[in-house]
Amino acid sequence: MLGISKLAQELGLSTGTVSRALNNMPGVHEKTRQRVLEAAQRLGYEPNQAARTLALGQTKSVGFMIDLDPDTASAGDNFFMGVFDGVQSVLEPEGFDLLVLPCPTRQDRFAHLDRMVARRVVDGMILSGTEKFDPRIDLLKSSGMPFVAFGRTASADDFSWVDLDFEGVAESAVDRLVALGHSRIAITVPFGDFNFGEVFLSAYRKALKKHRIGFDSDLVFQTGLGEEDGYLLADALVKARASAIVLIFEAAAIGIYRRLDEMGLKPGRDLSVIGFRDEVSVRYLKPRLTRYSLSVFDVGAALGRTLLSQISANKAQPGPASQISIPLTLVEGQSDGPPVESAPQELGRKARIAT
Amino acid sequence: MLGISKLAQELGLSTGTVSRALNNMPGVHEKTRQRVLEAAQRLGYEPNQAARTLALGQTKSVGFMIDLDPDTASAGDNFFMGVFDGVQSVLEPEGFDLLVLPCPTRQDRFAHLDRMVARRVVDGMILSGTEKFDPRIDLLKSSGMPFVAFGRTASADDFSWVDLDFEGVAESAVDRLVALGHSRIAITVPFGDFNFGEVFLSAYRKALKKHRIGFDSDLVFQTGLGEEDGYLLADALVKARASAIVLIFEAAAIGIYRRLDEMGLKPGRDLSVIGFRDEVSVRYLKPRLTRYSLSVFDVGAALGRTLLSQISANKAQPGPASQISIPLTLVEGQSDGPPVESAPQELGRKARIAT
DNA sequence: CTGAAAGCGCTTACAG
DNA sequence: CTGAAAGCGCTTACAG
């Protein structure tokens, strides 16, 4: 409402001086600065963003693109809320605002991003839900807009990203299960072409190889992030005579527990289950789920810091790519143990005949 | 990158004509318009948002403020993702963008909003997590910025809102439980001063009164939206000799089920449980949870429509307030049934002594 | 230390 | 139908 010219007029000063005072520029008499600050405060003056952006050439805000598509893996639960919080924590001190840009459908991701980039509504972009082949990365690279991706992609390498250490989790889980005596270790991967699905799977294969266990594609299952996926998965696991399962989405554990219970089987005894994130919804399962903990806040903070340094780097030359893998730490539960020889296999055979 | 002047130069036209052609203004030769459109497309021209906003006086985007504070009721699960989707569905055809503005901590809500409003980064605002006394409503009202609140407040009435029909759910649940023979009907309300907590509680009291059942404050419990809240709640319910519970956050049902199971009790037999939303996480509970279904997409669409009409209304005079209560429909499960006389009471006494 | 003025990239009366 | 010019509300060299 109240513009800088009105404010200047009120003070009997030029807009230039007022602007300099407000922005803590040098070369303003301290007394004048105080008068200006006081008046601005009293009159509730706030600079118009659009005018400021136009003059400065920067918006002082960054975008965070998320997918709304419910059946994709990237959305869901409170995960992103925690990440946003972390991003904000580093943005705010620098005077940057965070604008979350939800993209309605998976199909429009590229076009939506393209539009946002071209219109310059933000100074930098955080991408999420990266896919194995992700043209958005190339779009961003050629646009010259600073960005950081939450997740890697196989289609490019020289860009900044922050990602979870999926390899570490896969290897740790397999190591642990092998040490317990398992060899029929199943794994879940997400639907879609998310890059982390590929990463998780290949780390799993590599770990198996390390232990000289053959890879069996019948032990790889695609799941979504709902509990119901686990419920259905339990039957498939029994059928496939798996003695252990490593989950990419921990919520499935709830469904697995429920279905096992119905079958008269027990997690940790008849089937070893290792979850992924230490999310609140799986924290109260009994027996306690073996899983990995992670600070989503830290993920957000890493994203924010990386983007900010990208933005402040020489505009002509994008800064060196920063690539951060966030480690997860094991939280031991009782959902994994030595394999039983008989029970699951027999049930498995029965189930097989039944189908 | 590419400005309108460059584009105009390229075409041998003035920026005015190019602008008119691009914005489908009348008074441009069709042939010229085609030439302009073609060139813009070919050269990848997109108007600079800041300049456009400054000239037009509108941003063509709306904000949706959400709280990130994890222990508040408003955040959480996929609820908001669905709402955003609904909002976008009505915004997009009108050329508006949705900017989600996450507010780091509960304390800063007012200041954050104040700043966003004063800087005019959006043309309209959607508020969420309204509290019983909510100064943000007054701020928005006096600012003149069009807005709609997702949730009512007790501190103001003449403004537009969209809210869930909490009254309807409370009454329906109590009616149902009374019909089954219950009289010790407990209820949960959210932590904090959310307006819907108050609304839910008073509708519950009103329903009890209708059935001539006395109100017992020992049967009112505050919970968060985690399952663990339900787990702890189960003990409290037994102790309070409640024979039924009406939940404001359905996830608690999962914890209740688990804890009841540990106590050798059964939902629907020893304790009747009625959940709130038909959320995916409770959809697979056994016995099936009695709950209420709701389209979050529709909620978002209602919010978007309301805000858009507020924005397009005469700027001098804010349009008439539109107040929409979204009904929920009962999904019958087997988690509620006639009360048992003995079992829970006895256990309750024992527990009481034990404490 | 302060002011007058140009400029950021658009849109839109106003002429022609 | 098209162009020249003013204006949106800021910031920032450039004078003084």
CSV table of N, CA, C and O (backbone and C1' of nucleotides) in Angstrom, one decimal, chain B residues 4 19-20 23 52 56, chain C residues 9-14:
chain,number,residue,atom,x,y,z
B,4,ILE,N,11.2,-8.4,-23.7
B,4,ILE,CA,10.2,-8.1,-24.7
B,4,ILE,C,10.7,-7.1,-25.8
B,4,ILE,O,10.4,-7.2,-26.9
B,19,SER,N,3.4,-6.8,-26.8
B,19,SER,CA,2.7,-7.0,-25.6
B,19,SER,C,1.2,-7.3,-25.9
B,19,SER,O,0.6,-8.3,-25.3
B,20,ARG,N,0.6,-6.4,-26.7
B,20,ARG,CA,-0.8,-6.6,-27.0
B,20,ARG,C,-1.1,-8.0,-27.7
B,20,ARG,O,-2.0,-8.7,-27.4
B,23,ASN,N,-0.8,-10.8,-25.2
B,23,ASN,CA,-1.8,-10.9,-24.1
B,23,ASN,C,-3.2,-11.0,-24.7
B,23,ASN,O,-4.2,-10.7,-24.0
B,52,ARG,N,6.0,-7.7,-14.9
B,52,ARG,CA,4.5,-7.9,-15.2
B,52,ARG,C,3.7,-7.5,-14.0
B,52,ARG,O,2.7,-6.8,-14.0
B,56,LEU,N,1.1,-4.5,-13.8
B,56,LEU,CA,-0.3,-4.9,-13.7
B,56,LEU,C,-0.8,-4.7,-12.3
B,56,LEU,O,-2.1,-4.5,-12.1
C,9,DG,P,15.9,-5.9,-18.0
C,9,DG,O5',14.3,-6.2,-18.2
C,9,DG,C5',13.7,-7.1,-17.4
C,9,DG,C4',12.2,-7.0,-17.6
C,9,DG,C3',11.7,-7.1,-19.1
C,9,DG,O3',10.6,-7.9,-19.1
C,9,DG,C1',10.9,-5.1,-18.1
C,10,DC,P,10.0,-8.6,-20.4
C,10,DC,O5',8.5,-8.6,-19.9
C,10,DC,C5',7.5,-7.8,-20.5
C,10,DC,C4',6.7,-7.2,-19.4
C,10,DC,C3',5.4,-6.6,-19.9
C,10,DC,O3',4.4,-7.5,-19.7
C,10,DC,C1',6.6,-5.0,-18.6
C,11,DT,P,3.1,-7.4,-20.6
C,11,DT,O5',2.4,-6.1,-20.1
C,11,DT,C5',1.8,-6.0,-18.8
C,11,DT,C4',1.1,-4.7,-18.6
C,11,DT,C3',-0.1,-4.5,-19.5
C,11,DT,O3',-1.1,-3.9,-18.8
C,11,DT,C1',1.5,-2.7,-19.8
C,12,DT,P,-2.6,-3.9,-19.3
C,12,DT,O5',-2.8,-2.3,-19.7
C,12,DT,C5',-2.4,-1.3,-18.7
C,12,DT,C4',-2.5,0.0,-19.4
C,12,DT,C3',-3.7,0.1,-20.4
C,12,DT,O3',-4.2,1.4,-20.3
C,12,DT,C1',-1.7,0.7,-21.4
C,13,DA,P,-5.8,1.6,-20.0
C,13,DA,O5',-6.3,2.5,-21.3
C,13,DA,C5',-6.9,3.7,-21.1
C,13,DA,C4',-5.8,4.8,-20.9
C,13,DA,C3',-6.1,6.0,-21.8
C,13,DA,O3',-5.8,7.2,-21.1
C,13,DA,C1',-3.9,5.0,-22.3
C,14,DC,P,-6.5,8.5,-21.7
C,14,DC,O5',-5.5,8.9,-22.9
C,14,DC,C5',-4.1,9.2,-22.7
C,14,DC,C4',-3.4,9.5,-24.0
C,14,DC,C3',-4.3,10.1,-25.0
C,14,DC,O3',-3.7,11.3,-25.5
C,14,DC,C1',-3.1,8.3,-25.9
